[in-house]
């Protein structure tokens, strides 16, 4: 199917504006994506027609709100090919999903002396919850190394890391600062052979490529709605049903109980056991619309376009004279590029680019340990989505050339 990608821009009113007098080039999609009209319209419709609390009422609006919320759960199950909607827990986002597993699964399954295996390219969201668990339990964190020069996971070291005391292996699908795409199905298979539980951080992948949790073979997978055309404040934690049923609650409160007495309570089955309190109902409805929108375009098409933009940008940046360091793999990368211009701080690049209407991100990208390994404190990052164009990349590279001239390098 041939897609006119630039026509899709009309679905995103925010893109049609000037910033500091220049047409906006939005290249901060790895932080959060922009929102299509269809998603915004779904939120408006929900609040104007159906708004009520879920699961509690027996009036029409509550029934409608509950139906919308549960339809979103079923849609999320189809979106990642889960076996059942009972495997879908709504969270605030990837960070909360990982914290939920570290807290609830960790309390039951991790003891002093156990190991949690991570990779050196994890986002802080997939490091700090495990550090907190390690502090509580006396467990230890171990990391699969990243090859410093090309930014790939050193899979030759994986088997050596999968020792009998490893309880869980948590890995990112796509690195938010390197653009590396990890072979998660293979990584999970190797862990599973040894009876190790697995978690995939799909924050950067869920809205960018097809995700099939059965094919990946993971026990948990977490993603955020706001990075894939959905609203902020809603995310999904997938958990394999057998694993979820054995997990204690995460937080206590309304919605998650069967029966409460003064001194003890009993819990609902998964996923409701993990959703205490009033959930983000409109967020789920908006996420439903976002998933429909993405699948109308087709995630295989989005993945291909992403990779084309990533490769185009990488090649164009490589041709920049005056000194540029590019991070991450040369080929097979996702649609983002991290870089440093010689002798110019990443924050200066981002600040001057902003004056030219180009929205980039500069900093450690919540990857401080990885930055340390790469020997830098920060990078500048351009991250793309399907509504971006090669013309925008040309404009961005031109701006970088001007920045080099401005700083005299
Ligand atoms: C790889 C990765 N994991 C986790 C997160 C955290 O996502 P959120 O802030 O939506 O919870 C991000 C956000 O940038 C990310 O890029």
GROMACS .gro file of C-alpha atoms and ligand atoms in nm:
model
  425
    1UNK     CA    1   0.000   0.000   0.000
    2UNK     CA    2   0.134   0.347  -0.087
    3UNK     CA    3   0.064   0.601   0.182
    4UNK     CA    4   0.078   0.974   0.135
    5UNK     CA    5   0.245   1.041   0.470
    6UNK     CA    6   0.238   1.418   0.438
    7UNK     CA    7  -0.144   1.408   0.400
    8UNK     CA    8  -0.171   1.248   0.744
    9UNK     CA    9  -0.033   1.571   0.885
   10UNK     CA   10  -0.375   1.726   0.836
   11UNK     CA   11  -0.499   1.497   1.116
   12UNK     CA   12  -0.264   1.677   1.359
   13UNK     CA   13  -0.369   2.044   1.387
   14UNK     CA   14  -0.081   2.121   1.626
   15UNK     CA   15   0.177   2.061   1.351
   16UNK     CA   16   0.040   2.347   1.145
   17UNK     CA   17   0.189   2.639   1.335
   18UNK     CA   18   0.491   2.865   1.353
   19UNK     CA   19   0.727   2.864   1.649
   20UNK     CA   20   0.949   3.172   1.690
   21UNK     CA   21   0.826   3.276   1.347
   22UNK     CA   22   0.938   2.951   1.179
   23UNK     CA   23   0.727   2.654   1.068
   24UNK     CA   24   0.729   2.396   1.349
   25UNK     CA   25   0.941   2.085   1.293
   26UNK     CA   26   0.845   1.852   1.577
   27UNK     CA   27   1.126   1.600   1.635
   28UNK     CA   28   1.062   1.517   2.001
   29UNK     CA   29   0.834   1.220   1.941
   30UNK     CA   30   1.027   0.981   2.164
   31UNK     CA   31   0.930   1.207   2.456
   32UNK     CA   32   0.567   1.229   2.352
   33UNK     CA   33   0.381   1.207   2.022
   34UNK     CA   34   0.129   1.456   1.888
   35UNK     CA   35  -0.242   1.370   1.889
   36UNK     CA   36  -0.472   1.313   1.594
   37UNK     CA   37  -0.810   1.484   1.576
   38UNK     CA   38  -0.987   1.146   1.600
   39UNK     CA   39  -0.836   1.087   1.945
   40UNK     CA   40  -0.918   1.437   2.072
   41UNK     CA   41  -1.271   1.395   1.935
   42UNK     CA   42  -1.313   1.063   2.123
   43UNK     CA   43  -1.224   1.239   2.450
   44UNK     CA   44  -1.468   1.520   2.376
   45UNK     CA   45  -1.746   1.273   2.289
   46UNK     CA   46  -1.685   1.075   2.607
   47UNK     CA   47  -1.707   1.383   2.830
   48UNK     CA   48  -2.003   1.532   2.646
   49UNK     CA   49  -2.210   1.211   2.629
   50UNK     CA   50  -2.097   0.923   2.849
   51UNK     CA   51  -1.904   1.050   3.152
   52UNK     CA   52  -1.971   0.862   3.478
   53UNK     CA   53  -1.777   0.636   3.712
   54UNK     CA   54  -1.721   0.275   3.606
   55UNK     CA   55  -1.816  -0.064   3.751
   56UNK     CA   56  -2.024   0.085   4.034
   57UNK     CA   57  -2.339   0.229   3.894
   58UNK     CA   58  -2.651   0.072   3.756
   59UNK     CA   59  -2.755   0.380   3.564
   60UNK     CA   60  -2.725   0.432   3.192
   61UNK     CA   61  -2.423   0.664   3.192
   62UNK     CA   62  -2.225   0.440   3.426
   63UNK     CA   63  -2.305   0.143   3.205
   64UNK     CA   64  -2.185   0.336   2.901
   65UNK     CA   65  -1.865   0.451   3.072
   66UNK     CA   66  -1.797   0.094   3.188
   67UNK     CA   67  -1.864  -0.042   2.839
   68UNK     CA   68  -1.623   0.215   2.690
   69UNK     CA   69  -1.354   0.140   2.947
   70UNK     CA   70  -1.380  -0.238   2.902
   71UNK     CA   71  -1.395  -0.206   2.522
   72UNK     CA   72  -1.063  -0.022   2.543
   73UNK     CA   73  -0.920  -0.311   2.743
   74UNK     CA   74  -1.033  -0.561   2.480
   75UNK     CA   75  -0.888  -0.334   2.208
   76UNK     CA   76  -0.553  -0.318   2.390
   77UNK     CA   77  -0.551  -0.699   2.409
   78UNK     CA   78  -0.601  -0.719   2.031
   79UNK     CA   79  -0.339  -0.447   1.976
   80UNK     CA   80  -0.064  -0.666   2.127
   81UNK     CA   81  -0.227  -1.005   2.057
   82UNK     CA   82  -0.279  -1.097   2.425
   83UNK     CA   83  -0.482  -1.414   2.478
   84UNK     CA   84  -0.744  -1.233   2.683
   85UNK     CA   85  -0.851  -0.886   2.798
   86UNK     CA   86  -0.790  -1.016   3.153
   87UNK     CA   87  -0.419  -0.986   3.075
   88UNK     CA   88  -0.447  -0.606   3.030
   89UNK     CA   89  -0.397  -0.379   3.332
   90UNK     CA   90  -0.448  -0.006   3.282
   91UNK     CA   91  -0.172   0.203   3.437
   92UNK     CA   92  -0.054   0.565   3.415
   93UNK     CA   93   0.218   0.460   3.171
   94UNK     CA   94   0.528   0.248   3.124
   95UNK     CA   95   0.685   0.375   3.447
   96UNK     CA   96   0.388   0.273   3.658
   97UNK     CA   97   0.364  -0.064   3.481
   98UNK     CA   98   0.724  -0.148   3.570
   99UNK     CA   99   0.679  -0.022   3.927
  100UNK     CA  100   0.369  -0.241   3.959
  101UNK     CA  101   0.567  -0.552   3.860
  102UNK     CA  102   0.867  -0.462   4.078
  103UNK     CA  103   0.637  -0.403   4.372
  104UNK     CA  104   0.369  -0.675   4.345
  105UNK     CA  105   0.554  -0.955   4.160
  106UNK     CA  106   0.882  -0.862   4.330
  107UNK     CA  107   0.736  -0.887   4.682
  108UNK     CA  108   0.632  -1.245   4.618
  109UNK     CA  109   0.921  -1.372   4.407
  110UNK     CA  110   1.246  -1.194   4.497
  111UNK     CA  111   1.460  -1.274   4.801
  112UNK     CA  112   1.804  -1.175   4.934
  113UNK     CA  113   2.079  -1.308   4.707
  114UNK     CA  114   1.853  -1.326   4.396
  115UNK     CA  115   1.947  -1.133   4.083
  116UNK     CA  116   1.749  -0.906   3.853
  117UNK     CA  117   1.901  -0.888   3.505
  118UNK     CA  118   1.873  -0.563   3.306
  119UNK     CA  119   2.061  -0.420   3.008
  120UNK     CA  120   2.296  -0.123   3.008
  121UNK     CA  121   2.063   0.065   2.771
  122UNK     CA  122   1.762   0.083   3.004
  123UNK     CA  123   1.565   0.401   3.071
  124UNK     CA  124   1.567   0.508   3.437
  125UNK     CA  125   1.208   0.375   3.453
  126UNK     CA  126   1.347   0.026   3.402
  127UNK     CA  127   1.634   0.065   3.650
  128UNK     CA  128   1.516   0.261   3.954
  129UNK     CA  129   1.209   0.042   4.041
  130UNK     CA  130   1.446  -0.258   4.048
  131UNK     CA  131   1.697  -0.068   4.262
  132UNK     CA  132   1.416   0.001   4.511
  133UNK     CA  133   1.322  -0.368   4.506
  134UNK     CA  134   1.687  -0.466   4.555
  135UNK     CA  135   1.710  -0.231   4.854
  136UNK     CA  136   1.398  -0.384   5.008
  137UNK     CA  137   1.496  -0.745   4.952
  138UNK     CA  138   1.876  -0.766   4.937
  139UNK     CA  139   1.865  -0.875   4.572
  140UNK     CA  140   2.135  -0.766   4.326
  141UNK     CA  141   2.113  -0.597   3.985
  142UNK     CA  142   2.320  -0.730   3.695
  143UNK     CA  143   2.348  -0.577   3.345
  144UNK     CA  144   2.392  -0.726   2.998
  145UNK     CA  145   2.661  -0.501   2.843
  146UNK     CA  146   2.617  -0.271   2.545
  147UNK     CA  147   2.900  -0.258   2.293
  148UNK     CA  148   3.024   0.098   2.342
  149UNK     CA  149   3.105   0.178   1.980
  150UNK     CA  150   2.795   0.060   1.793
  151UNK     CA  151   2.539   0.059   2.071
  152UNK     CA  152   2.410  -0.296   2.029
  153UNK     CA  153   2.338  -0.535   2.311
  154UNK     CA  154   2.631  -0.777   2.347
  155UNK     CA  155   2.417  -1.091   2.314
  156UNK     CA  156   2.728  -1.310   2.322
  157UNK     CA  157   2.741  -1.225   2.694
  158UNK     CA  158   2.374  -1.307   2.762
  159UNK     CA  159   2.402  -1.677   2.842
  160UNK     CA  160   2.673  -1.598   3.097
  161UNK     CA  161   2.437  -1.348   3.263
  162UNK     CA  162   2.141  -1.589   3.283
  163UNK     CA  163   2.263  -1.763   3.599
  164UNK     CA  164   2.034  -1.981   3.817
  165UNK     CA  165   1.986  -1.701   4.073
  166UNK     CA  166   1.833  -1.464   3.814
  167UNK     CA  167   1.460  -1.423   3.888
  168UNK     CA  168   1.367  -1.171   3.621
  169UNK     CA  169   1.515  -1.030   3.300
  170UNK     CA  170   1.380  -0.683   3.206
  171UNK     CA  171   1.481  -0.529   2.873
  172UNK     CA  172   1.387  -0.240   2.651
  173UNK     CA  173   1.251  -0.321   2.306
  174UNK     CA  174   1.384   0.001   2.147
  175UNK     CA  175   1.646   0.222   2.309
  176UNK     CA  176   1.520   0.579   2.347
  177UNK     CA  177   1.869   0.726   2.306
  178UNK     CA  178   2.050   0.484   2.071
  179UNK     CA  179   1.764   0.381   1.845
  180UNK     CA  180   1.876   0.018   1.885
  181UNK     CA  181   1.603  -0.242   1.823
  182UNK     CA  182   1.660  -0.540   2.051
  183UNK     CA  183   1.571  -0.898   1.945
  184UNK     CA  184   1.326  -0.935   2.233
  185UNK     CA  185   1.170  -1.266   2.120
  186UNK     CA  186   1.513  -1.430   2.120
  187UNK     CA  187   1.613  -1.269   2.452
  188UNK     CA  188   1.289  -1.384   2.617
  189UNK     CA  189   1.322  -1.737   2.473
  190UNK     CA  190   1.668  -1.774   2.623
  191UNK     CA  191   1.544  -1.656   2.963
  192UNK     CA  192   1.232  -1.874   2.946
  193UNK     CA  193   1.441  -2.189   2.879
  194UNK     CA  194   1.591  -2.127   3.222
  195UNK     CA  195   1.258  -2.055   3.393
  196UNK     CA  196   1.332  -1.682   3.425
  197UNK     CA  197   1.042  -1.432   3.421
  198UNK     CA  198   1.069  -1.161   3.152
  199UNK     CA  199   0.952  -0.802   3.114
  200UNK     CA  200   0.969  -0.595   2.795
  201UNK     CA  201   0.969  -0.214   2.807
  202UNK     CA  202   0.776  -0.131   2.489
  203UNK     CA  203   0.754   0.247   2.551
  204UNK     CA  204   0.934   0.325   2.226
  205UNK     CA  205   0.798   0.037   2.019
  206UNK     CA  206   0.425  -0.013   2.084
  207UNK     CA  207   0.314   0.275   1.862
  208UNK     CA  208   0.585   0.218   1.603
  209UNK     CA  209   0.566  -0.148   1.503
  210UNK     CA  210   0.342  -0.453   1.541
  211UNK     CA  211   0.366  -0.608   1.887
  212UNK     CA  212   0.267  -0.970   1.948
  213UNK     CA  213   0.319  -1.072   2.310
  214UNK     CA  214   0.262  -1.439   2.226
  215UNK     CA  215   0.532  -1.429   1.960
  216UNK     CA  216   0.769  -1.237   2.189
  217UNK     CA  217   0.690  -1.488   2.465
  218UNK     CA  218   0.731  -1.237   2.750
  219UNK     CA  219   0.558  -1.252   3.089
  220UNK     CA  220   0.512  -0.875   3.114
  221UNK     CA  221   0.514  -0.588   2.862
  222UNK     CA  222   0.457  -0.221   2.943
  223UNK     CA  223   0.379   0.081   2.725
  224UNK     CA  224   0.250   0.440   2.745
  225UNK     CA  225  -0.047   0.583   2.555
  226UNK     CA  226   0.100   0.931   2.514
  227UNK     CA  227   0.391   0.811   2.297
  228UNK     CA  228   0.150   0.657   2.045
  229UNK     CA  229  -0.110   0.925   1.972
  230UNK     CA  230  -0.303   0.865   2.295
  231UNK     CA  231  -0.357   1.097   2.592
  232UNK     CA  232  -0.113   1.139   2.880
  233UNK     CA  233  -0.191   0.952   3.201
  234UNK     CA  234  -0.288   0.616   3.052
  235UNK     CA  235  -0.073   0.313   2.978
  236UNK     CA  236  -0.092  -0.063   2.961
  237UNK     CA  237   0.076  -0.341   3.151
  238UNK     CA  238   0.034  -0.679   2.987
  239UNK     CA  239   0.083  -0.975   3.221
  240UNK     CA  240   0.054  -1.343   3.132
  241UNK     CA  241  -0.260  -1.467   3.307
  242UNK     CA  242  -0.093  -1.748   3.504
  243UNK     CA  243   0.160  -1.497   3.638
  244UNK     CA  244  -0.100  -1.229   3.722
  245UNK     CA  245  -0.326  -1.471   3.910
  246UNK     CA  246  -0.043  -1.551   4.153
  247UNK     CA  247   0.049  -1.186   4.213
  248UNK     CA  248  -0.064  -0.997   4.526
  249UNK     CA  249  -0.229  -0.653   4.483
  250UNK     CA  250  -0.024  -0.344   4.400
  251UNK     CA  251  -0.231  -0.075   4.573
  252UNK     CA  252  -0.535  -0.110   4.796
  253UNK     CA  253  -0.866   0.074   4.765
  254UNK     CA  254  -1.199   0.067   4.589
  255UNK     CA  255  -1.256  -0.131   4.266
  256UNK     CA  256  -0.994  -0.398   4.344
  257UNK     CA  257  -1.173  -0.581   4.628
  258UNK     CA  258  -1.431  -0.858   4.647
  259UNK     CA  259  -1.515  -0.807   5.012
  260UNK     CA  260  -1.386  -0.580   5.288
  261UNK     CA  261  -1.423  -0.638   5.663
  262UNK     CA  262  -1.270  -0.428   5.941
  263UNK     CA  263  -0.959  -0.646   5.964
  264UNK     CA  264  -0.922  -0.822   5.631
  265UNK     CA  265  -1.024  -0.811   5.268
  266UNK     CA  266  -1.037  -1.036   4.965
  267UNK     CA  267  -0.935  -0.933   4.613
  268UNK     CA  268  -1.089  -0.945   4.270
  269UNK     CA  269  -0.920  -1.154   4.005
  270UNK     CA  270  -0.674  -0.998   3.760
  271UNK     CA  271  -0.673  -0.742   3.606
  272UNK     CA  272  -0.914  -0.562   3.845
  273UNK     CA  273  -0.706  -0.662   4.147
  274UNK     CA  274  -0.436  -0.425   4.017
  275UNK     CA  275  -0.656  -0.124   3.946
  276UNK     CA  276  -0.739   0.038   4.280
  277UNK     CA  277  -0.952   0.352   4.276
  278UNK     CA  278  -1.125   0.532   3.992
  279UNK     CA  279  -0.923   0.462   3.677
  280UNK     CA  280  -0.842   0.699   3.391
  281UNK     CA  281  -1.164   0.622   3.205
  282UNK     CA  282  -1.138   0.896   2.944
  283UNK     CA  283  -0.770   0.806   2.897
  284UNK     CA  284  -0.868   0.449   2.810
  285UNK     CA  285  -1.132   0.575   2.566
  286UNK     CA  286  -0.874   0.805   2.405
  287UNK     CA  287  -0.620   0.524   2.388
  288UNK     CA  288  -0.880   0.307   2.214
  289UNK     CA  289  -0.921   0.577   1.946
  290UNK     CA  290  -0.541   0.609   1.915
  291UNK     CA  291  -0.499   0.234   1.863
  292UNK     CA  292  -0.771   0.239   1.595
  293UNK     CA  293  -0.603   0.535   1.427
  294UNK     CA  294  -0.260   0.365   1.419
  295UNK     CA  295  -0.397   0.036   1.292
  296UNK     CA  296  -0.586   0.218   1.017
  297UNK     CA  297  -0.249   0.334   0.888
  298UNK     CA  298  -0.100  -0.008   0.965
  299UNK     CA  299   0.187  -0.058   1.208
  300UNK     CA  300   0.401  -0.249   0.953
  301UNK     CA  301   0.377   0.065   0.733
  302UNK     CA  302   0.463   0.290   1.025
  303UNK     CA  303   0.764   0.071   1.115
  304UNK     CA  304   0.895   0.086   0.759
  305UNK     CA  305   0.848   0.462   0.733
  306UNK     CA  306   1.015   0.511   1.075
  307UNK     CA  307   1.318   0.315   0.964
  308UNK     CA  308   1.338   0.507   0.638
  309UNK     CA  309   1.332   0.839   0.825
  310UNK     CA  310   1.591   0.709   1.075
  311UNK     CA  311   1.825   0.592   0.798
  312UNK     CA  312   1.774   0.914   0.597
  313UNK     CA  313   1.856   1.130   0.900
  314UNK     CA  314   2.156   0.917   0.997
  315UNK     CA  315   2.301   0.943   0.644
  316UNK     CA  316   2.232   1.319   0.619
  317UNK     CA  317   2.391   1.386   0.958
  318UNK     CA  318   2.695   1.172   0.866
  319UNK     CA  319   2.757   1.407   0.573
  320UNK     CA  320   2.766   1.716   0.799
  321UNK     CA  321   3.115   1.864   0.793
  322UNK     CA  322   3.269   2.023   1.101
  323UNK     CA  323   3.254   1.727   1.333
  324UNK     CA  324   2.956   1.527   1.451
  325UNK     CA  325   2.939   1.215   1.668
  326UNK     CA  326   2.644   0.986   1.604
  327UNK     CA  327   2.529   0.730   1.857
  328UNK     CA  328   2.371   0.390   1.802
  329UNK     CA  329   2.383   0.135   1.521
  330UNK     CA  330   2.454   0.235   1.161
  331UNK     CA  331   2.183   0.013   1.017
  332UNK     CA  332   1.855  -0.138   1.137
  333UNK     CA  333   1.788   0.155   1.367
  334UNK     CA  334   1.456   0.295   1.483
  335UNK     CA  335   1.333   0.640   1.382
  336UNK     CA  336   1.553   0.847   1.609
  337UNK     CA  337   1.910   0.978   1.606
  338UNK     CA  338   2.124   1.096   1.899
  339UNK     CA  339   2.426   1.311   1.819
  340UNK     CA  340   2.680   1.563   1.944
  341UNK     CA  341   2.823   1.848   1.739
  342UNK     CA  342   3.194   1.895   1.805
  343UNK     CA  343   3.263   2.149   2.084
  344UNK     CA  344   2.896   2.251   2.114
  345UNK     CA  345   2.693   2.148   2.417
  346UNK     CA  346   2.375   1.951   2.340
  347UNK     CA  347   2.166   2.210   2.530
  348UNK     CA  348   2.304   2.490   2.310
  349UNK     CA  349   2.213   2.292   1.998
  350UNK     CA  350   1.859   2.236   2.125
  351UNK     CA  351   1.815   2.599   2.236
  352UNK     CA  352   1.928   2.746   1.904
  353UNK     CA  353   1.731   2.484   1.705
  354UNK     CA  354   1.419   2.588   1.899
  355UNK     CA  355   1.469   2.946   1.783
  356UNK     CA  356   1.452   2.805   1.428
  357UNK     CA  357   1.128   2.616   1.500
  358UNK     CA  358   1.291   2.272   1.543
  359UNK     CA  359   1.186   2.085   1.858
  360UNK     CA  360   1.468   1.850   1.969
  361UNK     CA  361   1.564   1.711   2.307
  362UNK     CA  362   1.900   1.747   2.477
  363UNK     CA  363   2.020   1.581   2.796
  364UNK     CA  364   2.079   1.234   2.932
  365UNK     CA  365   1.734   1.116   2.813
  366UNK     CA  366   1.685   0.927   3.145
  367UNK     CA  367   1.978   0.706   3.040
  368UNK     CA  368   2.247   0.834   3.278
  369UNK     CA  369   2.427   0.499   3.327
  370UNK     CA  370   2.440   0.448   2.948
  371UNK     CA  371   2.566   0.805   2.893
  372UNK     CA  372   2.842   0.733   3.147
  373UNK     CA  373   2.938   0.422   2.953
  374UNK     CA  374   2.947   0.623   2.627
  375UNK     CA  375   3.168   0.880   2.800
  376UNK     CA  376   2.926   1.172   2.759
  377UNK     CA  377   2.688   1.359   2.988
  378UNK     CA  378   2.427   1.433   2.729
  379UNK     CA  379   2.335   1.414   2.362
  380UNK     CA  380   2.096   1.599   2.133
  381UNK     CA  381   1.820   1.379   1.994
  382UNK     CA  382   1.586   1.403   1.696
  383UNK     CA  383   1.306   1.147   1.710
  384UNK     CA  384   1.053   1.096   1.433
  385UNK     CA  385   0.699   0.970   1.384
  386UNK     CA  386   0.499   0.887   1.074
  387UNK     CA  387   0.383   1.247   1.019
  388UNK     CA  388   0.744   1.365   0.980
  389UNK     CA  389   0.896   1.405   0.635
  390UNK     CA  390   1.238   1.390   0.470
  391UNK     CA  391   1.192   1.761   0.383
  392UNK     CA  392   1.174   1.836   0.755
  393UNK     CA  393   1.494   1.635   0.807
  394UNK     CA  394   1.665   1.840   0.532
  395UNK     CA  395   1.552   2.161   0.709
  396UNK     CA  396   1.680   2.032   1.044
  397UNK     CA  397   2.022   1.937   0.901
  398UNK     CA  398   2.047   2.284   0.745
  399UNK     CA  399   1.976   2.438   1.087
  400UNK     CA  400   2.254   2.222   1.239
  401UNK     CA  401   2.495   2.355   0.972
  402UNK     CA  402   2.401   2.710   1.074
  403UNK     CA  403   2.451   2.624   1.441
  404UNK     CA  404   2.802   2.498   1.360
  405UNK     CA  405   2.878   2.825   1.182
  406UNK     CA  406   2.728   3.029   1.467
  407UNK     CA  407   2.950   2.855   1.724
  408UNK     CA  408   3.249   2.877   1.488
  409UNK     CA  409   3.314   2.504   1.457
  410LIG     C1  410   1.244   0.328   2.679
  410LIG     C2  411   1.154   0.403   2.772
  410LIG     N1  412   1.106   0.342   2.880
  410LIG     C3  413   1.024   0.402   2.967
  410LIG     C4  414   0.986   0.533   2.949
  410LIG     C5  415   0.894   0.597   3.048
  410LIG     O1  416   0.772   0.626   2.990
  410LIG     P1  417   0.660   0.709   3.072
  410LIG     O2  418   0.729   0.836   3.117
  410LIG     O3  419   0.554   0.733   2.972
  410LIG     O4  420   0.619   0.624   3.187
  410LIG     C6  421   1.035   0.603   2.838
  410LIG     C7  422   1.000   0.746   2.819
  410LIG     O5  423   1.067   0.819   2.753
  410LIG     C8  424   1.121   0.536   2.748
  410LIG     O6  425   1.170   0.599   2.640
   0.00000   0.00000   0.00000
